[in-house]
Structures are given as C-alpha cells and as structure tokens.
C-alpha cells in the first residue's frame, strides 16, 4: 500500500478509535512520574493487574520517592515484589533507576526521551508511556504487544522491529494524535482484537481491516 493510501487508512482508523475509546487511560495505577516509571519497568512480561496489586499499597506506605527505595535496599525491595515475574532482574533495574534519578536528576524523573532511555531497563516504549501520561507529550508512539498486533492486522505496518514500527507509524499518524492513537489501539487489542480469538464479527473496523476477511 502506498503512503497516501496508508495515510488515508490511518486517518480513518484514528477517527474510529477516538469515537470508540474517547476516555482511554493507562492500566497501571500511578500518582506521579516516579510511580509510573517503576511500574512500567515491573510490568514487562507481567500483567498490569499484578503490578497494581503489588505496588499501589507499597507506593502509599513506603515507596514514595526513589530515595526511599534506595534506603530500603535491593534485598527488601526484591522480597516485596517477589510475586512479579522476573523480580530479581527487575529489582536490580529499579534500584539502578532510582540511583541514577537521585544522583543525576536530583530525585526528579526527567522529561525527555534521551534522558529516560538513559535509565537502566527503560526503552523507548516505557519512556513513551511516561512522556505521554505524565508530561503531556503527544508525539510519542507506544509500541507494545497490542499495538504491534493490531497495527499489523490492520495493514498499517510491515516491520516486526519496534523501532522500525515506531518510524513507520510516525510517518502516517499526525504528531498530535500519536499518543492517543497508541493508547486507543492498545485498548482495542485488549477488548476486541485479542491475540488468540479476535472478535472480527463484532469489530467496528472490520470493513477496512485486511485481516477481518480471514476470520
């Protein structure tokens, strides 16, 4: 599909998603950029529900800043998050993040892609989540498993590499719509365009989706 047709298709998709999911929000519970960046790192290969169950009480009771996690120590933090997948490696990553934030950024979460991705365990996807939800950045694409799956089925992307997917979508999705598009297409992946049993018959985009004809 040429670029002009892709832009037309993406515009239609953006409009439909905005009507269907106007008030979509992050599935991770957070009150600050600090809480969101920690929870985003912990949510890799783990459900948002599990991370919320573990972390929301901890944020309220003892981990209100990077320094409090550092002061508690890696061993205690690891014990507190042991029900989260890959808690050992994630504990090390979170402690490293907290150390860098404290020493390099004065205890405050930085607000640029370059600074955020300089933190251990924080890639472009996690950085985009924080930038969009906490810093009001609209020109970010969150390439998670839902976006990747749904955008592929819709025929918007051809690549499998997250960086290339981000580049592809940035070329056809207007900057002011990119964050909302990411959140809404992710929600669509959770509710309708699921990995194993997509509800093509009940999908509001089945008339423009190249994969719907195969269902």
Coordinates of C-alpha atoms in Angstrom, one line a residue:
X1 CA 0.0 0.0 0.0
X2 CA 1.4 3.4 -1.0
X3 CA 2.0 6.2 1.6
X4 CA -1.1 8.2 0.5
X5 CA -3.4 5.3 0.9
X6 CA -1.8 4.4 4.3
X7 CA -2.4 8.0 5.5
X8 CA -6.0 7.8 4.4
X9 CA -6.5 4.5 6.1
X10 CA -4.7 5.6 9.3
X11 CA -6.8 8.8 9.4
X12 CA -10.0 6.7 9.3
X13 CA -8.6 4.4 12.0
X14 CA -7.7 7.3 14.2
X15 CA -11.2 8.7 13.9
X16 CA -12.9 5.4 14.7
X17 CA -10.7 4.7 17.7
X18 CA -11.3 8.2 19.1
X19 CA -15.1 7.7 18.9
X20 CA -15.0 4.2 20.4
X21 CA -12.4 4.9 23.2
X22 CA -12.6 8.6 23.9
X23 CA -11.5 8.3 27.6
X24 CA -8.9 5.6 27.5
X25 CA -6.3 5.7 30.2
X26 CA -3.2 3.9 31.4
X27 CA -3.9 0.5 33.0
X28 CA -1.2 1.0 35.5
X29 CA -2.3 2.9 38.6
X30 CA 0.1 5.8 39.4
X31 CA 0.1 9.3 41.1
X32 CA 3.5 10.5 39.8
X33 CA 6.1 10.0 37.1
X34 CA 8.1 8.1 39.6
X35 CA 5.4 5.6 40.3
X36 CA 4.6 5.2 36.6
X37 CA 8.2 4.6 35.5
X38 CA 8.8 2.0 38.3
X39 CA 5.5 0.2 37.5
X40 CA 6.2 0.3 33.7
X41 CA 9.6 -1.5 34.2
X42 CA 7.9 -4.0 36.5
X43 CA 5.1 -4.6 34.0
X44 CA 7.4 -6.1 31.4
X45 CA 6.2 -9.7 30.8
X46 CA 3.8 -9.3 33.6
X47 CA 0.2 -8.2 33.8
X48 CA -0.7 -4.6 34.8
X49 CA -3.2 -6.0 37.3
X50 CA -0.5 -7.9 39.2
X51 CA 1.8 -4.9 39.2
X52 CA -1.0 -2.7 40.6
X53 CA -1.9 -5.3 43.3
X54 CA 1.8 -5.3 44.5
X55 CA 2.8 -1.7 44.0
X56 CA -0.1 0.5 44.9
X57 CA 0.0 -0.4 48.6
X58 CA 3.8 0.0 48.6
X59 CA 3.6 3.4 47.0
X60 CA 1.2 4.5 49.7
X61 CA 3.1 3.0 52.6
X62 CA 6.8 3.1 52.0
X63 CA 8.0 3.9 48.4
X64 CA 7.0 7.5 47.8
X65 CA 10.3 8.5 46.2
X66 CA 13.4 7.0 44.6
X67 CA 15.4 7.6 47.8
X68 CA 13.0 5.5 49.8
X69 CA 13.5 2.5 47.6
X70 CA 17.3 3.0 47.8
X71 CA 17.2 3.3 51.6
X72 CA 15.1 0.2 51.9
X73 CA 17.7 -1.7 49.8
X74 CA 17.6 -4.2 47.0
X75 CA 17.0 -7.2 49.2
X76 CA 13.9 -5.8 50.8
X77 CA 12.6 -4.4 47.6
X78 CA 13.1 -7.7 45.9
X79 CA 11.2 -9.5 48.7
X80 CA 8.3 -7.0 48.3
X81 CA 7.9 -7.6 44.6
X82 CA 8.6 -11.4 44.5
X83 CA 5.1 -12.2 43.1
X84 CA 6.0 -10.2 39.9
X85 CA 7.6 -12.1 37.1
X86 CA 11.4 -11.9 36.9
X87 CA 11.5 -10.0 40.2
X88 CA 15.2 -10.5 40.6
X89 CA 16.3 -8.7 37.5
X90 CA 13.6 -6.1 37.8
X91 CA 14.6 -5.3 41.4
X92 CA 18.2 -4.6 40.2
X93 CA 16.9 -2.4 37.3
X94 CA 14.6 -0.4 39.6
X95 CA 17.4 0.2 42.1
X96 CA 19.7 1.3 39.3
X97 CA 17.0 3.7 38.0
X98 CA 16.4 5.1 41.5
X99 CA 20.2 5.6 42.0
X100 CA 20.6 7.5 38.7
X101 CA 17.5 9.6 39.2
X102 CA 18.8 10.6 42.7
X103 CA 22.4 11.3 41.7
X104 CA 22.0 12.7 38.2
X105 CA 18.5 14.2 38.1
X106 CA 18.1 15.4 41.7
X107 CA 15.4 12.9 42.6
X108 CA 13.1 14.0 39.8
X109 CA 12.0 11.9 36.8
X110 CA 13.4 13.5 33.6
X111 CA 11.0 14.5 30.9
X112 CA 12.9 13.8 27.6
X113 CA 13.2 10.6 25.6
X114 CA 17.0 10.8 25.7
X115 CA 17.2 11.2 29.4
X116 CA 14.6 8.5 30.2
X117 CA 16.2 5.9 27.9
X118 CA 19.5 6.5 29.6
X119 CA 18.0 4.8 32.7
X120 CA 18.6 1.0 33.1
X121 CA 15.7 -1.0 31.9
X122 CA 13.9 1.9 30.3
X123 CA 13.4 1.6 26.5
X124 CA 11.6 3.8 24.1
X125 CA 8.2 2.1 24.8
X126 CA 8.5 2.7 28.6
X127 CA 9.8 6.2 28.0
X128 CA 6.9 6.9 25.7
X129 CA 4.4 5.7 28.3
X130 CA 5.8 8.2 30.9
X131 CA 6.2 11.1 28.4
X132 CA 2.6 10.7 27.2
X133 CA 0.9 10.1 30.5
X134 CA 2.9 12.4 32.8
X135 CA 4.5 15.1 30.6
X136 CA 1.7 15.7 28.1
X137 CA 3.8 14.6 25.1
X138 CA 1.5 13.8 22.2
X139 CA 4.1 12.9 19.6
X140 CA 5.0 9.5 21.1
X141 CA 4.2 6.0 19.8
X142 CA 3.9 3.3 22.4
X143 CA 5.0 0.1 20.7
X144 CA 3.6 -2.6 23.0
X145 CA 2.4 -6.1 22.0
X146 CA -1.2 -4.8 21.5
X147 CA -0.2 -2.0 19.1
X148 CA 2.1 -4.3 17.2
X149 CA -0.6 -7.0 16.8
X150 CA -3.5 -4.7 15.9
X151 CA -1.5 -2.4 13.6
X152 CA -0.2 -5.4 11.7
X153 CA -3.7 -6.9 11.3
X154 CA -5.0 -3.5 10.0
X155 CA -2.2 -3.3 7.5
X156 CA -0.6 -0.2 8.9
X157 CA 2.9 -1.7 9.4
X158 CA 5.1 -4.2 7.7
X159 CA 8.1 -4.4 10.1
X160 CA 8.5 -6.5 13.2
X161 CA 11.2 -4.4 14.9
X162 CA 9.8 -1.9 17.5
X163 CA 12.0 0.9 16.4
X164 CA 11.0 0.4 12.8
X165 CA 7.3 0.1 13.7
X166 CA 7.6 3.5 15.6
X167 CA 9.2 5.1 12.5
X168 CA 6.5 3.6 10.2
X169 CA 3.6 4.9 12.3
X170 CA 5.2 8.3 12.9
X171 CA 5.1 8.8 9.1
X172 CA 1.4 8.2 8.8
X173 CA -0.1 9.3 12.2
X174 CA -0.1 13.1 12.9
X175 CA 2.1 14.1 15.8
X176 CA -0.8 15.4 17.9
X177 CA -2.6 12.1 17.6
X178 CA 0.2 9.6 18.2
X179 CA -0.1 9.2 21.9
X180 CA -3.9 8.9 21.9
X181 CA -3.7 6.5 18.9
X182 CA -1.2 4.3 20.8
X183 CA -3.4 4.2 23.9
X184 CA -6.6 3.6 22.0
X185 CA -5.3 0.9 19.6
X186 CA -3.9 -0.8 22.7
X187 CA -7.3 -0.8 24.3
X188 CA -8.8 -2.2 21.1
X189 CA -6.2 -5.0 21.3
X190 CA -7.3 -5.8 24.9
X191 CA -11.1 -5.7 24.3
X192 CA -11.7 -6.8 20.7
X193 CA -8.6 -7.6 18.6
X194 CA -7.2 -10.2 21.0
X195 CA -4.2 -12.3 20.3
X196 CA -5.9 -15.7 20.1
X197 CA -9.6 -15.0 19.4
X198 CA -10.1 -11.6 17.8
X199 CA -13.8 -10.6 17.6
X200 CA -13.7 -9.7 13.9
X201 CA -17.5 -10.0 13.5
X202 CA -18.1 -7.5 16.3
X203 CA -15.3 -5.1 15.4
X204 CA -16.2 -1.6 14.3
X205 CA -13.2 -1.7 11.9
X206 CA -13.9 -5.0 10.1
X207 CA -14.9 -3.2 6.9
X208 CA -11.4 -1.7 6.5
X209 CA -9.3 -4.4 8.1
X210 CA -7.4 -6.6 5.8
X211 CA -7.3 -9.4 8.4
X212 CA -11.0 -9.4 9.1
X213 CA -11.7 -11.2 5.8
X214 CA -9.6 -14.1 7.0
X215 CA -11.5 -14.6 10.3

